[in-house]
Amino acid sequence: MIGRDLLGIERLERAEIERILDTAEHMREIGTREVKKVPTLRGRTIVNLFFESSTRTRASFEIAGKRLSADVINFSPSTSSLKKAESILDTARTLDAMDPDAVVVRHAEAGVPQRIADVLAAPVINAGDGAHEHPTQALLDLLTVRQEKGCIDGLTVTIVGDILHSRVARSNIYAFRKLGAEVRIAAPPPMIPCAIEALGVKAYTSLREALEGADVVMALRIQNERLAGAYFPSTREYSATFGIDRAKLRFAKDDAIVMHPGPVNRGVELAHDLADHRPGVILDQVRNGVAIRMAVLYLFAGRQPAEAAR
Amino acid sequence: MNRILLRGGRVIDPSAEHDEIADVLIEGERIAAVGRGLRADGAEVIEADGFWVTPGLIDLHCHLREPGQEYKEDIGSGGRAAAAGGFTAVACMANTHPVNDDPATTDFIIDRATHDSPARVYPVAAATKGLEGVVMTEMVALVEAGAAAFSDDGKTIMDGGVMRHVLEYSRLVDAVVITHAEDQTLVGGGVINEGAVSTRLGLRGNPPIAEVVHVARDLILAEFTGGQLHVAHVSTKGAVDLIRQAKDRGVNVTAEVAPHHLVLTDEATAEYNTNMKVSPPLRSEEDRDACRRGLVEGVIDAIATDHAPHAQHEKELEFSAAPPGMIGFETALAVVLDLVRSGELSPLELIRRLSTHPARILRRAGGSLAVGAPADVSVIDPARSWIYDVAKSYSKSRNSPWDGATLTGRAVATLVNGRLVYDVERGILI
Amino acid sequence: MRFVKPEGSSAQGAEVGGGAGASSEVWPSHKPAATAILDEVGIRRSLMRIAHEILERNEEPDRLYLVAIPNGGVPLARRLAANLREIADLVVPVGVLDTTLYRDDLLSTGERPALRQTEMPSAVDDHVVVLVDDVVKTGRTIRAAMDALMDFGRPRVVQVVGLVDRGHRELPIKLDYVGKNLPTHPDDEVQLRGLEGGLRGPLELVVLSTEEASESRGAGK
């Protein structure tokens, strides 16, 4: 790994991504043993600094750290800095004085892990920052597709949903493009970000066209609380035009797989049966999540590289 | 009587269209003579050879944070920073705590300035009570108390009906209504220009049309009502085009642009540096270039710093939560001299936009070195190279994107009302 | 995982740390001279002998379980299993156990070493586990392998096969079965080459002298 931190996929090279995936393959095997633990990070401290609550991702990092025998500490400062006297950087500086071996940061606002990495000596792992990036999610998505399809080069990946507000979309766009796939996005027009083509994807407002010949269909969660009425009129209409179900899947390749970062709004962006049965592969994604996070912790924690590229 | 002779400088006076080597003699608080080989027995001599000698620079738009937020700036510290930047007068906005929406607060500011600030301070009073955009302020009383203009800057008057009445009523006084023109419903909570950069960074975008749409509205209202409109911190090509068309039609409108919108683009925010977060945001190259052209053509009349101090702990929040703004008094000159270095503006035209036009817009004396004019003079070294160390700034705040940068061009002496208040060797003198 | 490229010629130099070995191409742009210690024939003989010894020493051969330490141990363990089948008609399970995550020097190195395959076809409980490694020096790899093994279950007995014992122990680890004892300088590098030939080889065990070793170090096994 070249850099000290894992802030996003945008700055990773293809070889680094493949290294993480290969390492994760080996980590998966540990989950099949009876004693699901190796002593590799024994005595090391991993801090989960989750400004935005997230049971799933935090649990996944916690299990990953514990399987590597690390001591995992969970910090959940109150969501808004405005409520506290302590700024985010003050929290980070306080943490730094405790000498953690890695800090996993999740925040509702973009750019926070980067600012924290600037003041922290420890490696920073981005567990999701606003609408910017969610690198471990993209890595586990890559791993899942690689397991299903063998190789990413030449595949067509279609990402459907609220691209504008989605860090999963951005990270996956970088990830799949770097490994040689063609990436398409499909969304109602208000949710297609400005100049998204500059990231190397083709934007579609017709789901059918976007699905033609797709090998991988990735459905994103619709935040109905926040967006219905503003960016699209109703979940009913969203589901009818952009929701993924078996009928719409017919436009994709016969062996296309369906993915979702979770949690699923059943019946909205994804039909019930696809959430539970093949060609949906959501549970595989979750399993791979622990393996990827173990690989990331193994490769980044406690590292003092000769040239810490930031 | 106090006499000062500024000798051998390049005297640039846009009010007289003069740009030539000459001496300037100050007696008391006035310009006494401008010419070659002036004799000045007993006068303090300032050698201006190699420097520009110009009417004092006037900043149409700044935030001094007093009353109410003195932890990040006050009229004294702001005034000193302004004088160190070559400004002899500044117009400060009303978004203080309490808001400057009544004569008592205007009085307070003027009084404070008299005692604490080396530079003149012209308060801009609020256009509506509490900046709430509903009830207009007592404009007549405020002008009598010393307000130079009206603005809800910091916020936008979203209600068209209210803005209409504000512009109409303002005809009772000779003062401009300064609009912070951004349709907040189109801004949509955006914290950075909407474009390729906002998409990459995953930050909520504020599209250029938010400004363009609102400038269109305000221009039509100005035309309709006959009020005097001034558009603050223009940042988009669309706004420049609309203002150009309006002026061609004879609409009574003026406009300003900030130094950062003339040189920076939204690419500068790529590392989530909150010192690059401003309102309106840094825009695309196309918008920046249009603003430069607009300033050169005269569609935009003036340069104003929008000096906006914020404390370190405020700027250390996540990008979307950090308050927008950067300090700018001490760096403005170096930044805008870029347009002279590139050949886009002559020194005379630059000074016109930094002094003569702002004076006219504020209905205040200034922008001129004519005999009898108040002796507000800036002495500028356009070629001086220096490193800006924000830690040494006179401002209480440190939110400048130019910290550590090597800049070219600097005020070397500032005279207000016939007194030398700043020189680059000794700093602020009063 | 990339293996060392072999060279076709098998020079029979038995000297250690000296002697002009055949110049074998290791990396495309680099040629450290290596001295061959055991060639394909020698390795075969050693493994046959070791297979006999294993059978001699263990009264319950049906409890045997070979566990290879990658990378070098893998072809050796497979060949041993084939030998045991040939000699005694035994089908012995062969597992592969990567010890990287159990190393005691993991976090002090700059780059994290790449992980290798682990595949244990059945439980180790109550079996006679025979660890198989190509070169044993400090004993740390064997210690790590035992730690790893314990996380898989509780073997009845653990024995160790090393094709080459080159001494310089840092831990109290002994080998039960040795192909060849080889005194070396601690900075020498001893490598098993020909691994990508799979079961058929040809395998060759070589010594790189100290200067050559320090040049080629970093690529690892």
Tab-separated table of N, CA and C in Angstrom, chain B residues 241-352:
chain	number	residue	atom	x	y	z
B	241	ASP	N	-23.559	38.961	-17.428
B	241	ASP	CA	-24.303	39.231	-18.666
B	241	ASP	C	-25.572	40.027	-18.390
B	242	LEU	N	-26.295	39.641	-17.348
B	242	LEU	CA	-27.546	40.344	-17.035
B	242	LEU	C	-27.276	41.796	-16.641
B	243	ILE	N	-26.232	42.028	-15.868
B	243	ILE	CA	-25.927	43.394	-15.431
B	243	ILE	C	-25.523	44.239	-16.631
B	244	ARG	N	-24.775	43.629	-17.537
B	244	ARG	CA	-24.381	44.354	-18.744
B	244	ARG	C	-25.618	44.802	-19.528
B	245	GLN	N	-26.534	43.866	-19.729
B	245	GLN	CA	-27.761	44.207	-20.472
B	245	GLN	C	-28.563	45.281	-19.741
B	246	ALA	N	-28.645	45.163	-18.424
B	246	ALA	CA	-29.426	46.137	-17.655
B	246	ALA	C	-28.812	47.527	-17.767
B	247	LYS	N	-27.492	47.594	-17.661
B	247	LYS	CA	-26.840	48.900	-17.782
B	247	LYS	C	-27.077	49.487	-19.166
B	248	ASP	N	-27.012	48.624	-20.178
B	248	ASP	CA	-27.267	49.112	-21.535
B	248	ASP	C	-28.665	49.703	-21.649
B	249	ARG	N	-29.568	49.148	-20.897
B	249	ARG	CA	-30.952	49.654	-20.923
B	249	ARG	C	-31.114	50.893	-20.056
B	250	GLY	N	-30.080	51.215	-19.300
B	250	GLY	CA	-30.170	52.416	-18.474
B	250	GLY	C	-30.609	52.161	-17.049
B	251	VAL	N	-30.610	50.925	-16.619
B	251	VAL	CA	-31.009	50.644	-15.245
B	251	VAL	C	-29.950	51.178	-14.285
B	252	ASN	N	-30.418	51.709	-13.145
B	252	ASN	CA	-29.517	52.292	-12.149
B	252	ASN	C	-28.942	51.179	-11.286
B	253	VAL	N	-27.867	50.566	-11.760
B	253	VAL	CA	-27.289	49.457	-11.005
B	253	VAL	C	-25.775	49.551	-11.021
B	254	THR	N	-25.169	49.170	-9.909
B	254	THR	CA	-23.721	49.031	-9.841
B	254	THR	C	-23.437	47.628	-9.314
B	255	ALA	N	-22.164	47.237	-9.427
B	255	ALA	CA	-21.821	45.884	-8.997
B	255	ALA	C	-20.394	45.831	-8.510
B	256	GLU	N	-20.106	44.810	-7.670
B	256	GLU	CA	-18.752	44.633	-7.161
B	256	GLU	C	-18.352	43.166	-7.339
B	257	VAL	N	-17.047	42.923	-7.259
B	257	VAL	CA	-16.549	41.551	-7.304
B	257	VAL	C	-15.444	41.434	-6.256
B	258	ALA	N	-15.306	40.245	-5.686
B	258	ALA	CA	-14.285	40.040	-4.656
B	258	ALA	C	-13.009	39.501	-5.288
B	259	PRO	N	-11.859	39.789	-4.683
B	259	PRO	CA	-10.590	39.321	-5.262
B	259	PRO	C	-10.569	37.811	-5.492
B	260	HIS	N	-11.136	37.026	-4.552
B	260	HIS	CA	-11.031	35.574	-4.713
B	260	HIS	C	-11.825	35.086	-5.915
B	261	HIS	N	-12.909	35.776	-6.252
B	261	HIS	CA	-13.661	35.344	-7.431
B	261	HIS	C	-12.974	35.736	-8.737
B	262	LEU	N	-11.934	36.554	-8.638
B	262	LEU	CA	-11.207	36.935	-9.845
B	262	LEU	C	-10.056	35.994	-10.143
B	263	VAL	N	-9.614	35.250	-9.140
B	263	VAL	CA	-8.447	34.399	-9.381
B	263	VAL	C	-8.662	32.916	-9.065
B	264	LEU	N	-9.548	32.583	-8.131
B	264	LEU	CA	-9.707	31.187	-7.728
B	264	LEU	C	-10.926	30.549	-8.389
B	265	THR	N	-10.871	29.206	-8.501
B	265	THR	CA	-12.047	28.458	-8.970
B	265	THR	C	-12.393	27.394	-7.937
B	266	ASP	N	-13.478	26.644	-8.202
B	266	ASP	CA	-13.889	25.631	-7.232
B	266	ASP	C	-12.865	24.505	-7.089
B	267	GLU	N	-11.941	24.376	-8.040
B	267	GLU	CA	-10.878	23.381	-7.885
B	267	GLU	C	-10.079	23.617	-6.607
B	268	ALA	N	-10.069	24.852	-6.132
B	268	ALA	CA	-9.293	25.170	-4.929
B	268	ALA	C	-9.861	24.492	-3.689
B	269	THR	N	-11.084	23.973	-3.773
B	269	THR	CA	-11.660	23.329	-2.597
B	269	THR	C	-11.445	21.830	-2.606
B	270	ALA	N	-10.669	21.326	-3.544
B	270	ALA	CA	-10.582	19.871	-3.723
B	270	ALA	C	-10.065	19.130	-2.497
B	271	GLU	N	-9.398	19.817	-1.587
B	271	GLU	CA	-8.927	19.121	-0.392
B	271	GLU	C	-9.797	19.435	0.821
B	272	TYR	N	-11.001	19.892	0.582
B	272	TYR	CA	-11.930	20.220	1.671
B	272	TYR	C	-11.375	21.309	2.595
B	273	ASN	N	-10.563	22.209	2.043
B	273	ASN	CA	-10.011	23.295	2.855
B	273	ASN	C	-11.108	24.325	3.138
B	274	THR	N	-11.494	24.444	4.392
B	274	THR	CA	-12.628	25.315	4.707
B	274	THR	C	-12.302	26.790	4.509
B	275	ASN	N	-11.021	27.152	4.428
B	275	ASN	CA	-10.699	28.548	4.120
B	275	ASN	C	-11.069	28.919	2.689
B	276	MET	N	-11.375	27.922	1.878
B	276	MET	CA	-11.827	28.161	0.511
B	276	MET	C	-13.344	28.183	0.424
B	277	LYS	N	-13.993	28.016	1.564
B	277	LYS	CA	-15.454	28.007	1.538
B	277	LYS	C	-15.932	29.438	1.699
B	278	VAL	N	-16.595	29.947	0.658
B	278	VAL	CA	-17.098	31.323	0.684
B	278	VAL	C	-18.512	31.344	0.134
B	279	SER	N	-19.177	32.464	0.405
B	279	SER	CA	-20.536	32.613	-0.100
B	279	SER	C	-20.627	33.945	-0.817
B	280	PRO	N	-20.950	33.991	-2.125
B	280	PRO	CA	-21.166	32.835	-2.993
B	280	PRO	C	-19.885	32.040	-3.204
B	281	PRO	N	-20.022	30.782	-3.591
B	281	PRO	CA	-18.844	29.909	-3.622
B	281	PRO	C	-17.905	30.245	-4.770
B	282	LEU	N	-16.682	29.745	-4.688
B	282	LEU	CA	-15.769	29.829	-5.811
B	282	LEU	C	-16.398	29.052	-6.958
B	283	ARG	N	-16.284	29.581	-8.156
B	283	ARG	CA	-17.029	29.007	-9.279
B	283	ARG	C	-16.109	28.369	-10.303
B	284	SER	N	-16.658	28.120	-11.478
B	284	SER	CA	-15.882	27.467	-12.543
B	284	SER	C	-14.941	28.469	-13.197
B	285	GLU	N	-14.049	27.931	-14.039
B	285	GLU	CA	-13.142	28.808	-14.781
B	285	GLU	C	-13.905	29.787	-15.648
B	286	GLU	N	-14.983	29.295	-16.250
B	286	GLU	CA	-15.750	30.152	-17.147
B	286	GLU	C	-16.336	31.340	-16.377
B	287	ASP	N	-16.850	31.054	-15.194
B	287	ASP	CA	-17.419	32.139	-14.392
B	287	ASP	C	-16.331	33.114	-13.949
B	288	ARG	N	-15.196	32.557	-13.513
B	288	ARG	CA	-14.121	33.427	-13.058
B	288	ARG	C	-13.665	34.346	-14.191
B	289	ASP	N	-13.482	33.782	-15.365
B	289	ASP	CA	-13.020	34.589	-16.486
B	289	ASP	C	-14.051	35.636	-16.870
B	290	ALA	N	-15.337	35.285	-16.782
B	290	ALA	CA	-16.385	36.258	-17.095
B	290	ALA	C	-16.366	37.408	-16.090
B	291	CYS	N	-16.092	37.113	-14.833
B	291	CYS	CA	-16.017	38.174	-13.824
B	291	CYS	C	-14.832	39.099	-14.105
B	292	ARG	N	-13.731	38.528	-14.508
B	292	ARG	CA	-12.575	39.362	-14.860
B	292	ARG	C	-12.921	40.282	-16.021
B	293	ARG	N	-13.518	39.676	-17.047
B	293	ARG	CA	-13.874	40.492	-18.218
B	293	ARG	C	-14.861	41.574	-17.818
B	294	GLY	N	-15.844	41.191	-16.988
B	294	GLY	CA	-16.852	42.159	-16.541
B	294	GLY	C	-16.222	43.321	-15.799
B	295	LEU	N	-15.228	43.026	-14.970
B	295	LEU	CA	-14.554	44.091	-14.225
B	295	LEU	C	-13.779	44.986	-15.182
B	296	VAL	N	-13.106	44.379	-16.135
B	296	VAL	CA	-12.310	45.150	-17.091
B	296	VAL	C	-13.208	46.062	-17.927
B	297	GLU	N	-14.312	45.500	-18.399
B	297	GLU	CA	-15.226	46.286	-19.250
B	297	GLU	C	-15.927	47.394	-18.480
B	298	GLY	N	-16.006	47.245	-17.172
B	298	GLY	CA	-16.747	48.234	-16.391
B	298	GLY	C	-18.169	47.814	-16.099
B	299	VAL	N	-18.560	46.610	-16.528
B	299	VAL	CA	-19.873	46.096	-16.143
B	299	VAL	C	-19.911	45.947	-14.624
B	300	ILE	N	-18.793	45.445	-14.087
B	300	ILE	CA	-18.610	45.434	-12.635
B	300	ILE	C	-17.804	46.679	-12.298
B	301	ASP	N	-18.335	47.488	-11.376
B	301	ASP	CA	-17.739	48.801	-11.130
B	301	ASP	C	-16.586	48.784	-10.146
B	302	ALA	N	-16.627	47.846	-9.212
B	302	ALA	CA	-15.689	47.969	-8.096
B	302	ALA	C	-15.225	46.607	-7.608
B	303	ILE	N	-14.087	46.656	-6.907
B	303	ILE	CA	-13.587	45.468	-6.213
B	303	ILE	C	-13.848	45.668	-4.726
B	304	ALA	N	-14.420	44.670	-4.070
B	304	ALA	CA	-14.667	44.750	-2.630
B	304	ALA	C	-14.244	43.441	-2.004
B	305	THR	N	-13.575	43.502	-0.846
B	305	THR	CA	-12.923	42.298	-0.328
B	305	THR	C	-13.881	41.271	0.256
B	306	ASP	N	-15.048	41.694	0.792
B	306	ASP	CA	-15.901	40.798	1.577
B	306	ASP	C	-15.083	40.125	2.683
B	307	HIS	N	-14.215	40.899	3.299
B	307	HIS	CA	-13.395	40.432	4.425
B	307	HIS	C	-14.322	39.840	5.488
B	308	ALA	N	-14.181	38.519	5.736
B	308	ALA	CA	-15.137	37.819	6.612
B	308	ALA	C	-14.378	36.961	7.612
B	309	PRO	N	-14.021	37.523	8.752
B	309	PRO	CA	-13.226	36.760	9.724
B	309	PRO	C	-14.059	35.684	10.422
B	310	HIS	N	-13.418	34.517	10.653
B	310	HIS	CA	-14.021	33.455	11.467
B	310	HIS	C	-12.939	32.834	12.314
B	311	ALA	N	-13.319	32.417	13.511
B	311	ALA	CA	-12.337	31.857	14.436
B	311	ALA	C	-11.891	30.474	13.988
B	312	GLN	N	-10.721	30.076	14.464
B	312	GLN	CA	-10.159	28.783	14.071
B	312	GLN	C	-11.106	27.629	14.421
B	313	HIS	N	-11.709	27.676	15.611
B	313	HIS	CA	-12.556	26.549	15.993
B	313	HIS	C	-13.809	26.487	15.125
B	314	GLU	N	-14.182	27.628	14.558
B	314	GLU	CA	-15.350	27.620	13.672
B	314	GLU	C	-14.992	27.019	12.322
B	315	LYS	N	-13.775	27.302	11.857
B	315	LYS	CA	-13.377	26.791	10.558
B	315	LYS	C	-12.914	25.336	10.623
B	316	GLU	N	-12.714	24.828	11.845
B	316	GLU	CA	-12.256	23.443	11.961
B	316	GLU	C	-13.412	22.458	11.993
B	317	LEU	N	-14.598	22.912	11.698
B	317	LEU	CA	-15.727	21.998	11.616
B	317	LEU	C	-15.709	21.304	10.265
B	318	GLU	N	-16.586	20.289	10.108
B	318	GLU	CA	-16.703	19.642	8.811
B	318	GLU	C	-17.094	20.677	7.757
B	319	PHE	N	-16.707	20.448	6.534
B	319	PHE	CA	-16.847	21.454	5.482
B	319	PHE	C	-18.251	22.033	5.416
B	320	SER	N	-19.251	21.184	5.475
B	320	SER	CA	-20.610	21.704	5.312
B	320	SER	C	-21.046	22.539	6.493
B	321	ALA	N	-20.430	22.361	7.663
B	321	ALA	CA	-20.843	23.109	8.837
B	321	ALA	C	-20.021	24.373	9.048
B	322	ALA	N	-18.857	24.453	8.465
B	322	ALA	CA	-17.993	25.611	8.694
B	322	ALA	C	-18.638	26.863	8.096
B	323	PRO	N	-18.544	28.002	8.790
B	323	PRO	CA	-19.122	29.222	8.228
B	323	PRO	C	-18.303	29.676	7.016
B	324	PRO	N	-18.969	30.240	6.003
B	324	PRO	CA	-18.240	30.654	4.812
B	324	PRO	C	-17.536	31.985	5.024
B	325	GLY	N	-16.443	32.186	4.329
B	325	GLY	CA	-15.780	33.489	4.376
B	325	GLY	C	-14.291	33.362	4.539
B	326	MET	N	-13.586	34.368	4.018
B	326	MET	CA	-12.150	34.446	4.240
B	326	MET	C	-11.793	35.901	4.555
B	327	ILE	N	-10.724	36.095	5.331
B	327	ILE	CA	-10.271	37.467	5.556
B	327	ILE	C	-9.588	37.936	4.281
B	328	GLY	N	-9.495	39.245	4.076
B	328	GLY	CA	-8.952	39.676	2.786
B	328	GLY	C	-8.322	41.056	2.729
B	329	PHE	N	-8.390	41.832	3.811
B	329	PHE	CA	-7.859	43.201	3.699
B	329	PHE	C	-6.403	43.230	3.253
B	330	GLU	N	-5.589	42.405	3.890
B	330	GLU	CA	-4.143	42.551	3.683
B	330	GLU	C	-3.640	41.904	2.395
B	331	THR	N	-4.444	41.037	1.794
B	331	THR	CA	-3.990	40.352	0.583
B	331	THR	C	-4.651	40.870	-0.678
B	332	ALA	N	-5.700	41.674	-0.542
B	332	ALA	CA	-6.506	42.071	-1.710
B	332	ALA	C	-5.665	42.714	-2.800
B	333	LEU	N	-4.824	43.644	-2.420
B	333	LEU	CA	-4.067	44.388	-3.424
B	333	LEU	C	-3.189	43.453	-4.250
B	334	ALA	N	-2.436	42.612	-3.552
B	334	ALA	CA	-1.541	41.701	-4.268
B	334	ALA	C	-2.324	40.827	-5.226
B	335	VAL	N	-3.497	40.365	-4.769
B	335	VAL	CA	-4.287	39.457	-5.608
B	335	VAL	C	-4.813	40.181	-6.842
B	336	VAL	N	-5.382	41.375	-6.671
B	336	VAL	CA	-6.003	42.028	-7.832
B	336	VAL	C	-4.978	42.681	-8.746
B	337	LEU	N	-3.753	42.901	-8.269
B	337	LEU	CA	-2.719	43.427	-9.155
B	337	LEU	C	-2.437	42.446	-10.284
B	338	ASP	N	-2.893	41.227	-10.108
B	338	ASP	CA	-2.788	40.223	-11.160
B	338	ASP	C	-3.365	40.734	-12.474
B	339	LEU	N	-4.445	41.546	-12.369
B	339	LEU	CA	-5.071	42.036	-13.594
B	339	LEU	C	-4.231	43.112	-14.272
B	340	VAL	N	-3.369	43.761	-13.494
B	340	VAL	CA	-2.463	44.745	-14.089
B	340	VAL	C	-1.281	44.014	-14.705
B	341	ARG	N	-0.780	43.006	-13.968
B	341	ARG	CA	0.351	42.243	-14.471
B	341	ARG	C	-0.007	41.534	-15.772
B	342	SER	N	-1.258	41.107	-15.900
B	342	SER	CA	-1.659	40.394	-17.116
B	342	SER	C	-1.956	41.351	-18.258
B	343	GLY	N	-1.996	42.636	-17.949
B	343	GLY	CA	-2.294	43.616	-18.995
B	343	GLY	C	-3.771	43.880	-19.183
B	344	GLU	N	-4.622	43.221	-18.399
B	344	GLU	CA	-6.054	43.418	-18.594
B	344	GLU	C	-6.511	44.795	-18.137
B	345	LEU	N	-5.857	45.318	-17.092
B	345	LEU	CA	-6.237	46.640	-16.590
B	345	LEU	C	-4.983	47.493	-16.461
B	346	SER	N	-5.125	48.748	-16.765
B	346	SER	CA	-4.023	49.671	-16.487
B	346	SER	C	-4.083	50.010	-15.002
B	347	PRO	N	-2.972	50.493	-14.444
B	347	PRO	CA	-3.004	50.883	-13.031
B	347	PRO	C	-4.114	51.890	-12.733
B	348	LEU	N	-4.314	52.818	-13.632
B	348	LEU	CA	-5.356	53.825	-13.427
B	348	LEU	C	-6.724	53.163	-13.316
B	349	GLU	N	-6.996	52.227	-14.204
B	349	GLU	CA	-8.305	51.575	-14.190
B	349	GLU	C	-8.468	50.709	-12.955
B	350	LEU	N	-7.391	50.113	-12.500
B	350	LEU	CA	-7.496	49.314	-11.276
B	350	LEU	C	-7.850	50.212	-10.096
B	351	ILE	N	-7.151	51.335	-9.974
B	351	ILE	CA	-7.384	52.230	-8.840
B	351	ILE	C	-8.788	52.825	-8.913
B	352	ARG	N	-9.257	53.046	-10.116
B	352	ARG	CA	-10.624	53.541	-10.240
B	352	ARG	C	-11.591	52.567	-9.575
